[in-house]
Amino acid sequence: SQEDLNLALYSGTGEFPKIIFAPGKLEDAFTLTQKAFNLAEKYQIPVFILSDQYFADCYYNIPSLPVDDIKNENHLIKTPPEYKRYLITHDGITPRGIPGYGEGLVVVDSDEHDEEGHITEEFDMTVNMQNKRMKKLEAIEKEVIEPELTGSEHYDILLIGWGSTCGAIKEASASLKRDDMAFLCFNQVYPLHKKTDYYIKKAKKLIIIENNLTGQLAKLIRLDTGIEIKNKILKYNGLPFSVEEIVEQIKGII
């Protein structure tokens, strides 16, 4: 099922940026996992990859994976003597050092801290540190993966899905053979791409398909865009969607 989006999005102590991927194809899982490691190192934040049993059990033939395109990024620095682990910077990202690599003292703390890493209860520093962490979102949002649109670009009906449901929805959409329908698949569900609002507002009728009870992505889209998706196809009995049932339920809505 797809019941863990809220857990990944809202769990944690305090407020801080994060990234959530949900691969829809095996190829996506390969490239997104590598991207997740690089982004986690670059922005020093948690990056989640949401999957499920159905996706783990998928088998199909694929071309060779793009191994040559994979690059491991190294964001560690050799610390100078004056190094401050949580130095406030213009983009919120402090150069990351580790103990024993360089001449600097690396101090880390899970409580609120000053720039050097020592615990603080000073009000202004607490505000500055929280602003510093959230500042990273400005850069993160420039790297968000755009959702994939398939079908007619001149659609009136827009189907929306994410993660492991995308294959069945894409096949169901194609089998309906409607010139006024398109399907939008999200491989990244947080932060949402800035064009999400554009894609959704183009449609006269929205239908979201999710493997959970409450329509967790639909709620996130409403929070981000202010648009409520009223037509929901939800399944939460422990089984994945079949193409046939998606087709029948879409027909019942349109």
mmCIF file of C-alpha atoms in Angstrom:
data_model
loop_
_atom_site.group_PDB
_atom_site.id
_atom_site.type_symbol
_atom_site.label_atom_id
_atom_site.label_comp_id
_atom_site.label_asym_id
_atom_site.label_seq_id
_atom_site.Cartn_x
_atom_site.Cartn_y
_atom_site.Cartn_z
ATOM 1 C CA SER A 1 0.000 0.000 0.000
ATOM 2 C CA GLN A 2 0.940 3.682 -0.154
ATOM 3 C CA GLU A 3 0.221 4.522 3.466
ATOM 4 C CA ASP A 4 3.602 5.886 4.577
ATOM 5 C CA LEU A 5 3.713 9.288 2.883
ATOM 6 C CA ASN A 6 2.437 11.118 5.946
ATOM 7 C CA LEU A 7 4.876 9.252 8.173
ATOM 8 C CA ALA A 8 7.845 10.299 6.035
ATOM 9 C CA LEU A 9 6.552 13.837 5.678
ATOM 10 C CA TYR A 10 5.598 14.697 9.241
ATOM 11 C CA SER A 11 7.690 12.501 11.541
ATOM 12 C CA GLY A 12 10.678 14.097 13.234
ATOM 13 C CA THR A 13 11.536 16.482 16.028
ATOM 14 C CA GLY A 14 11.163 20.069 14.904
ATOM 15 C CA GLU A 15 10.840 21.536 11.425
ATOM 16 C CA PHE A 16 13.460 20.895 8.769
ATOM 17 C CA PRO A 17 13.685 20.309 5.012
ATOM 18 C CA LYS A 18 13.431 16.817 3.592
ATOM 19 C CA ILE A 19 13.004 15.125 0.218
ATOM 20 C CA ILE A 20 10.666 12.221 -0.577
ATOM 21 C CA PHE A 21 10.961 10.066 -3.700
ATOM 22 C CA ALA A 22 8.522 7.385 -4.848
ATOM 23 C CA PRO A 23 9.845 5.497 -7.890
ATOM 24 C CA GLY A 24 7.270 4.194 -10.330
ATOM 25 C CA LYS A 25 9.549 1.999 -12.458
ATOM 26 C CA LEU A 26 12.563 -0.168 -11.703
ATOM 27 C CA GLU A 27 14.688 2.207 -13.763
ATOM 28 C CA ASP A 28 13.488 5.088 -11.594
ATOM 29 C CA ALA A 29 14.446 3.190 -8.447
ATOM 30 C CA PHE A 30 18.009 2.840 -9.722
ATOM 31 C CA THR A 31 18.515 6.489 -10.625
ATOM 32 C CA LEU A 32 16.518 7.969 -7.734
ATOM 33 C CA THR A 33 18.406 5.959 -5.141
ATOM 34 C CA GLN A 34 21.704 7.360 -6.368
ATOM 35 C CA LYS A 35 20.195 10.840 -6.498
ATOM 36 C CA ALA A 36 18.908 10.400 -2.946
ATOM 37 C CA PHE A 37 22.397 9.682 -1.589
ATOM 38 C CA ASN A 38 23.858 12.698 -3.391
ATOM 39 C CA LEU A 39 21.117 15.067 -2.235
ATOM 40 C CA ALA A 40 21.310 13.825 1.347
ATOM 41 C CA GLU A 41 25.040 14.592 1.375
ATOM 42 C CA LYS A 42 24.722 17.895 -0.464
ATOM 43 C CA TYR A 43 21.958 19.398 1.677
ATOM 44 C CA GLN A 44 22.627 17.408 4.892
ATOM 45 C CA ILE A 45 18.975 16.396 5.195
ATOM 46 C CA PRO A 46 16.996 13.132 5.321
ATOM 47 C CA VAL A 47 15.911 11.801 1.926
ATOM 48 C CA PHE A 48 13.216 9.112 1.853
ATOM 49 C CA ILE A 49 12.495 6.572 -0.878
ATOM 50 C CA LEU A 50 8.973 5.176 -0.576
ATOM 51 C CA SER A 51 8.298 1.725 -1.952
ATOM 52 C CA ASP A 52 5.951 -1.185 -1.231
ATOM 53 C CA GLN A 53 5.698 -4.943 -1.569
ATOM 54 C CA TYR A 54 4.117 -4.770 -5.025
ATOM 55 C CA PHE A 55 6.987 -2.701 -6.372
ATOM 56 C CA ALA A 56 9.566 -4.964 -4.708
ATOM 57 C CA ASP A 57 8.008 -8.021 -6.357
ATOM 58 C CA CYS A 58 7.847 -6.550 -9.875
ATOM 59 C CA TYR A 59 9.714 -8.386 -12.612
ATOM 60 C CA TYR A 60 10.131 -7.231 -16.196
ATOM 61 C CA ASN A 61 12.852 -6.876 -18.790
ATOM 62 C CA ILE A 62 14.610 -3.529 -19.020
ATOM 63 C CA PRO A 63 17.504 -2.204 -21.099
ATOM 64 C CA SER A 64 20.875 -1.843 -19.444
ATOM 65 C CA LEU A 65 20.778 0.641 -16.602
ATOM 66 C CA PRO A 66 22.662 3.934 -17.085
ATOM 67 C CA VAL A 67 25.601 2.973 -14.871
ATOM 68 C CA ASP A 68 27.975 5.325 -16.705
ATOM 69 C CA ASP A 69 25.740 8.308 -15.862
ATOM 70 C CA ILE A 70 25.915 7.660 -12.130
ATOM 71 C CA LYS A 71 28.222 9.999 -10.253
ATOM 72 C CA ASN A 72 29.047 9.738 -6.571
ATOM 73 C CA GLU A 73 29.281 13.251 -5.192
ATOM 74 C CA ASN A 74 31.641 14.059 -2.329
ATOM 75 C CA HIS A 75 30.645 17.065 -0.228
ATOM 76 C CA LEU A 76 33.091 16.621 2.652
ATOM 77 C CA ILE A 77 35.724 19.290 3.195
ATOM 78 C CA LYS A 78 39.090 19.301 4.906
ATOM 79 C CA THR A 79 38.411 21.504 7.908
ATOM 80 C CA PRO A 80 40.419 24.693 8.553
ATOM 81 C CA PRO A 81 41.482 25.608 12.118
ATOM 82 C CA GLU A 82 38.604 28.106 12.493
ATOM 83 C CA TYR A 83 35.977 25.600 11.302
ATOM 84 C CA LYS A 84 32.404 25.970 12.596
ATOM 85 C CA ARG A 85 30.160 22.958 11.968
ATOM 86 C CA TYR A 86 26.941 25.020 11.832
ATOM 87 C CA LEU A 87 28.234 28.230 10.312
ATOM 88 C CA ILE A 88 25.333 30.389 9.092
ATOM 89 C CA THR A 89 25.680 30.779 5.328
ATOM 90 C CA HIS A 90 23.764 32.581 2.585
ATOM 91 C CA ASP A 91 22.136 29.352 1.336
ATOM 92 C CA GLY A 92 21.758 27.566 4.679
ATOM 93 C CA ILE A 93 24.300 24.876 3.779
ATOM 94 C CA THR A 94 27.347 24.687 6.044
ATOM 95 C CA PRO A 95 30.438 22.982 4.589
ATOM 96 C CA ARG A 96 30.544 19.553 6.235
ATOM 97 C CA GLY A 97 33.641 18.298 7.968
ATOM 98 C CA ILE A 98 34.248 15.112 9.915
ATOM 99 C CA PRO A 99 36.505 14.526 12.923
ATOM 100 C CA GLY A 100 40.134 13.851 12.039
ATOM 101 C CA TYR A 101 40.006 15.248 8.498
ATOM 102 C CA GLY A 102 41.641 18.657 8.600
ATOM 103 C CA GLU A 103 42.720 20.927 11.431
ATOM 104 C CA GLY A 104 39.303 22.028 12.680
ATOM 105 C CA LEU A 105 37.362 20.862 15.722
ATOM 106 C CA VAL A 106 34.077 19.231 14.671
ATOM 107 C CA VAL A 107 31.371 19.597 17.323
ATOM 108 C CA VAL A 108 27.909 18.160 16.699
ATOM 109 C CA ASP A 109 24.810 18.250 18.839
ATOM 110 C CA SER A 110 21.216 17.141 18.381
ATOM 111 C CA ASP A 111 19.866 19.953 20.590
ATOM 112 C CA GLU A 112 19.709 23.510 19.333
ATOM 113 C CA HIS A 113 23.242 24.803 18.991
ATOM 114 C CA ASP A 114 25.330 27.799 18.041
ATOM 115 C CA GLU A 115 27.563 27.968 14.973
ATOM 116 C CA GLU A 116 30.367 26.049 16.683
ATOM 117 C CA GLY A 117 28.013 23.239 17.717
ATOM 118 C CA HIS A 118 27.579 23.968 21.405
ATOM 119 C CA ILE A 119 24.128 23.730 23.001
ATOM 120 C CA THR A 120 22.350 27.075 23.203
ATOM 121 C CA GLU A 121 19.123 28.409 24.693
ATOM 122 C CA GLU A 122 19.740 31.885 23.295
ATOM 123 C CA PHE A 123 16.548 33.047 21.575
ATOM 124 C CA ASP A 124 18.028 34.881 18.586
ATOM 125 C CA MET A 125 20.451 32.052 17.816
ATOM 126 C CA THR A 126 17.578 29.543 17.965
ATOM 127 C CA VAL A 127 15.622 31.600 15.422
ATOM 128 C CA ASN A 128 18.682 32.043 13.209
ATOM 129 C CA MET A 129 19.441 28.324 13.189
ATOM 130 C CA GLN A 130 15.873 27.381 12.275
ATOM 131 C CA ASN A 131 15.875 29.961 9.478
ATOM 132 C CA LYS A 132 19.232 28.603 8.320
ATOM 133 C CA ARG A 133 17.894 25.065 8.003
ATOM 134 C CA MET A 134 14.770 26.095 6.107
ATOM 135 C CA LYS A 135 16.821 28.318 3.794
ATOM 136 C CA LYS A 136 18.015 25.121 2.111
ATOM 137 C CA LEU A 137 14.559 24.664 0.586
ATOM 138 C CA GLU A 138 15.215 27.449 -1.922
ATOM 139 C CA ALA A 139 18.026 25.446 -3.491
ATOM 140 C CA ILE A 140 16.289 22.093 -3.046
ATOM 141 C CA GLU A 141 13.225 23.311 -4.951
ATOM 142 C CA LYS A 142 15.415 24.008 -7.994
ATOM 143 C CA GLU A 143 16.299 20.302 -8.179
ATOM 144 C CA VAL A 144 12.795 18.851 -7.778
ATOM 145 C CA ILE A 145 11.920 16.213 -10.371
ATOM 146 C CA GLU A 146 9.055 17.301 -12.608
ATOM 147 C CA PRO A 147 6.116 14.868 -12.727
ATOM 148 C CA GLU A 148 5.815 12.903 -15.964
ATOM 149 C CA LEU A 149 2.835 13.716 -18.179
ATOM 150 C CA THR A 150 1.609 11.085 -20.644
ATOM 151 C CA GLY A 151 -1.349 11.310 -22.994
ATOM 152 C CA SER A 152 -2.887 14.360 -24.600
ATOM 153 C CA GLU A 153 -1.300 17.735 -23.843
ATOM 154 C CA HIS A 154 -4.738 19.280 -24.449
ATOM 155 C CA TYR A 155 -6.473 17.363 -21.705
ATOM 156 C CA ASP A 156 -9.700 18.098 -19.876
ATOM 157 C CA ILE A 157 -9.393 15.062 -17.595
ATOM 158 C CA LEU A 158 -6.197 14.604 -15.607
ATOM 159 C CA LEU A 159 -5.394 11.361 -13.798
ATOM 160 C CA ILE A 160 -2.859 11.665 -10.974
ATOM 161 C CA GLY A 161 -0.795 8.923 -9.365
ATOM 162 C CA TRP A 162 2.508 8.317 -7.662
ATOM 163 C CA GLY A 163 4.994 5.559 -7.039
ATOM 164 C CA SER A 164 4.016 1.963 -7.694
ATOM 165 C CA THR A 165 0.514 2.818 -8.975
ATOM 166 C CA CYS A 166 1.892 4.625 -12.023
ATOM 167 C CA GLY A 167 2.266 1.576 -14.273
ATOM 168 C CA ALA A 168 -1.327 0.406 -13.883
ATOM 169 C CA ILE A 169 -2.738 3.931 -14.204
ATOM 170 C CA LYS A 170 -0.692 4.628 -17.326
ATOM 171 C CA GLU A 171 -1.933 1.416 -18.946
ATOM 172 C CA ALA A 172 -5.521 2.137 -17.919
ATOM 173 C CA SER A 173 -5.323 5.654 -19.335
ATOM 174 C CA ALA A 174 -3.953 4.364 -22.645
ATOM 175 C CA SER A 175 -6.647 1.684 -22.905
ATOM 176 C CA LEU A 176 -9.414 4.283 -22.573
ATOM 177 C CA LYS A 177 -8.143 5.953 -25.786
ATOM 178 C CA ARG A 178 -9.473 9.402 -24.964
ATOM 179 C CA ASP A 179 -8.051 12.485 -26.629
ATOM 180 C CA ASP A 180 -9.116 14.617 -23.674
ATOM 181 C CA MET A 181 -7.271 12.620 -20.992
ATOM 182 C CA ALA A 182 -3.726 12.670 -19.631
ATOM 183 C CA PHE A 183 -1.898 11.055 -16.738
ATOM 184 C CA LEU A 184 0.485 12.812 -14.357
ATOM 185 C CA CYS A 185 2.893 10.522 -12.474
ATOM 186 C CA PHE A 186 4.892 11.807 -9.485
ATOM 187 C CA ASN A 187 8.272 10.204 -8.784
ATOM 188 C CA GLN A 188 8.984 12.923 -6.240
ATOM 189 C CA VAL A 189 6.181 13.730 -3.828
ATOM 190 C CA TYR A 190 7.978 16.276 -1.652
ATOM 191 C CA PRO A 191 8.695 19.020 -2.287
ATOM 192 C CA LEU A 192 6.191 19.094 -5.132
ATOM 193 C CA HIS A 193 7.407 20.540 -8.406
ATOM 194 C CA LYS A 194 6.360 24.133 -9.028
ATOM 195 C CA LYS A 195 4.569 23.088 -12.246
ATOM 196 C CA THR A 196 2.142 20.927 -10.243
ATOM 197 C CA ASP A 197 -0.158 23.920 -9.931
ATOM 198 C CA TYR A 198 0.013 24.513 -13.707
ATOM 199 C CA TYR A 199 -0.819 20.907 -14.620
ATOM 200 C CA ILE A 200 -3.729 20.734 -12.196
ATOM 201 C CA LYS A 201 -5.308 24.057 -13.129
ATOM 202 C CA LYS A 202 -5.344 23.075 -16.810
ATOM 203 C CA ALA A 203 -7.756 20.225 -16.129
ATOM 204 C CA LYS A 204 -11.541 20.491 -15.920
ATOM 205 C CA LYS A 205 -11.774 17.215 -13.991
ATOM 206 C CA LEU A 206 -9.168 15.742 -11.653
ATOM 207 C CA ILE A 207 -8.999 12.094 -10.599
ATOM 208 C CA ILE A 208 -6.350 10.849 -8.184
ATOM 209 C CA ILE A 209 -5.597 7.156 -7.709
ATOM 210 C CA GLU A 210 -3.901 6.069 -4.469
ATOM 211 C CA ASN A 211 -3.290 2.832 -2.571
ATOM 212 C CA ASN A 212 -4.384 4.241 0.794
ATOM 213 C CA LEU A 213 -7.517 5.161 2.720
ATOM 214 C CA THR A 214 -7.257 8.926 3.062
ATOM 215 C CA GLY A 215 -5.736 10.158 -0.215
ATOM 216 C CA GLN A 216 -2.440 11.270 1.295
ATOM 217 C CA LEU A 217 -0.985 12.813 -1.872
ATOM 218 C CA ALA A 218 -4.301 14.548 -2.575
ATOM 219 C CA LYS A 219 -4.058 16.211 0.838
ATOM 220 C CA LEU A 220 -0.470 17.269 0.194
ATOM 221 C CA ILE A 221 -1.475 18.758 -3.166
ATOM 222 C CA ARG A 222 -4.273 20.685 -1.456
ATOM 223 C CA LEU A 223 -1.825 22.061 1.115
ATOM 224 C CA ASP A 224 0.608 23.083 -1.624
ATOM 225 C CA THR A 225 -1.790 24.442 -4.252
ATOM 226 C CA GLY A 226 -5.056 25.092 -2.406
ATOM 227 C CA ILE A 227 -6.856 22.808 -4.870
ATOM 228 C CA GLU A 228 -8.978 19.980 -3.511
ATOM 229 C CA ILE A 229 -9.193 16.869 -5.676
ATOM 230 C CA LYS A 230 -12.708 15.587 -5.100
ATOM 231 C CA ASN A 231 -12.581 12.525 -7.350
ATOM 232 C CA LYS A 232 -10.499 9.851 -5.624
ATOM 233 C CA ILE A 233 -10.021 6.213 -6.500
ATOM 234 C CA LEU A 234 -8.672 4.667 -3.303
ATOM 235 C CA LYS A 235 -7.816 1.050 -2.543
ATOM 236 C CA TYR A 236 -6.660 -0.105 0.873
ATOM 237 C CA ASN A 237 -7.420 -3.817 1.206
ATOM 238 C CA GLY A 238 -3.767 -4.815 0.911
ATOM 239 C CA LEU A 239 -3.808 -5.494 -2.839
ATOM 240 C CA PRO A 240 -2.406 -3.342 -5.650
ATOM 241 C CA PHE A 241 -4.594 -1.866 -8.375
ATOM 242 C CA SER A 242 -5.406 -3.843 -11.486
ATOM 243 C CA VAL A 243 -5.739 -2.056 -14.805
ATOM 244 C CA GLU A 244 -9.302 -3.292 -15.218
ATOM 245 C CA GLU A 245 -10.588 -1.901 -11.936
ATOM 246 C CA ILE A 246 -8.977 1.485 -12.586
ATOM 247 C CA VAL A 247 -10.648 1.616 -15.991
ATOM 248 C CA GLU A 248 -14.057 0.768 -14.537
ATOM 249 C CA GLN A 249 -13.811 3.319 -11.761
ATOM 250 C CA ILE A 250 -12.627 6.055 -14.134
ATOM 251 C CA LYS A 251 -15.629 5.327 -16.357
ATOM 252 C CA GLY A 252 -17.885 5.642 -13.336
ATOM 253 C CA ILE A 253 -16.531 9.111 -12.609
ATOM 254 C CA ILE A 254 -16.427 10.561 -16.111
#
